[in-house]
Amino acid sequence: MERSAAHQQIEESVSAHAATFGATSRKIWEYAELGYHEEKSSRLLQEDLRQAGFKVESGVADEPTAFIASYGTGRPVIAILGEFDALPGLSQDTVPERKPLTVFGPGHGCGHNLLGAGAALAAVALREYMEHNHVAGTLRYYGTPAEEGGSGKAYMVRAGLFKDVDVVLHWHPSDRNGVINGGRLAIISAKFDFHGVAAHAALAPERGRSALDAVMLMGNGIEFMREHIPSNSRIHYIVSKGGVAPNVVPDLAELYLMARNPSSVTLNNIWNRIVKIGQGAALMTETTVDVRIINNDSNIVANDVLAAVAQRDLEEVGGYTYTPAERVFAAQLQKSLEDGLAGDLDSTARVSPLRPIDPNIPDASTDTGNVSWNVPTIGFFGATFVPGVSAHTWQAAACAGMSIGRDGMLVAARAIALTGADLFADPKVVADAKVEFKRQLHGRSYESLIPENQKPPLNYRSN
Ligand SMILES: [Zn+2]
Ligand SMILES: [Zn+2]
């Protein structure tokens, strides 16, 4: 089949299922379930995919809400990633001013309701195309829990679930349309539990050994180290436990820390120094320290071969323009942004050009990085957030629950499905992508700092 005819068929299939998956995205937005607790969201996506003709295996990699939906047989194996977890504290109505639906409740401030539903829509359209045209190969949808700090995908990688995958496709909500080729910061997060000796803080402080002192000294040590690490690093921490009363020397205190760098390799070196600072703080205060790694995600490995295909397909899809009502909403929402941050409302109609990643630009992290170190990977941004709105904000949560979010989701779903079809159609692109994958790694291999025997931290937000 000719390229344009194939693409037309896929675009029609996406359009035919757009309402169904728009409704799914809205339901997941309403569920707003936190990482590893996405029971309803995961079940809904599994049900949608099963009804569309996929075989579903759930509870994979010791993660109750993880699943793999698959269709077809043989090679190539093309996988699409879907996420569906919400963020704490970002509950928000679909209105252009701050209005939580539940005060302090969770909300979809990263748009993962769109991410999971849009990826499923792409998979369903691609499956229809494969069936109608007797396309050989295997299509999989990976339902990946707890992206927000739970490293859901790291455990799925460790369980070997990506071993036979040839190419991974993904997307993420954004305030623009573009291709994700590399970038994102490698991250490690950990809790440093210091144990001291409790004592009366006035009557007998000399008998006490303060775990809080250790936490504060560790913080100071990190501040002094900051000067001597690459300036594109990020280290942020909170005192997650600091004692129970000022008149009791705290025998337990906890520092909860995250560290990031564009390179996993550089981050590992910084991490080793952070651990030494923790040990030094314990030595100074005659306390002991336990280090618990909560998550560890790699940066995304770029793939220029796949990026070229993805960019071409995304440009073919193009962006979208706001309806008059959406424009009013968007302009109103932008008033809540800091001066100078509001972007051009017409930019949703455009596709960003493909540019090399600037390693000094501020960035976030994703557990998709872990996958990209193991399988050639390429992704898309869809303009689901009003231009100027960043992820992890109430503004993003508002957009994710209404039509602007769904418009951006459709851009991404179309682009993923088209690129998937191109990969099934041309084994040479898949082969070239593998050569490019090796070139990008130049001899390095994936390394996870998560201890080998550690199970997925199903309650990582509460302990
Ligand atoms: Zn996020
Ligand atoms: Zn996200």
Coordinates of N, CA and C and ligand atoms in Angstrom, one line a residue, residues 83 110 112 147-148 172, ligand 2:
E83 N 0.8 5.9 30.3 CA 0.9 6.2 31.7 C -0.5 6.7 32.2
C110 N 0.1 16.4 35.2 CA 1.1 16.0 34.2 C 0.3 15.5 33.0
H112 N -1.3 12.7 32.5 CA -1.1 11.3 32.2 C -2.5 10.6 31.9
E147 N 4.6 6.6 37.1 CA 5.7 7.4 36.4 C 6.2 8.5 37.4
E148 N 5.3 9.1 38.1 CA 5.6 10.2 39.0 C 6.4 9.7 40.3
H172 N 4.2 12.7 25.4 CA 3.9 13.3 26.7 C 3.2 14.6 26.4
Ligands
ZN2 ZN 4.5 13.2 33.0

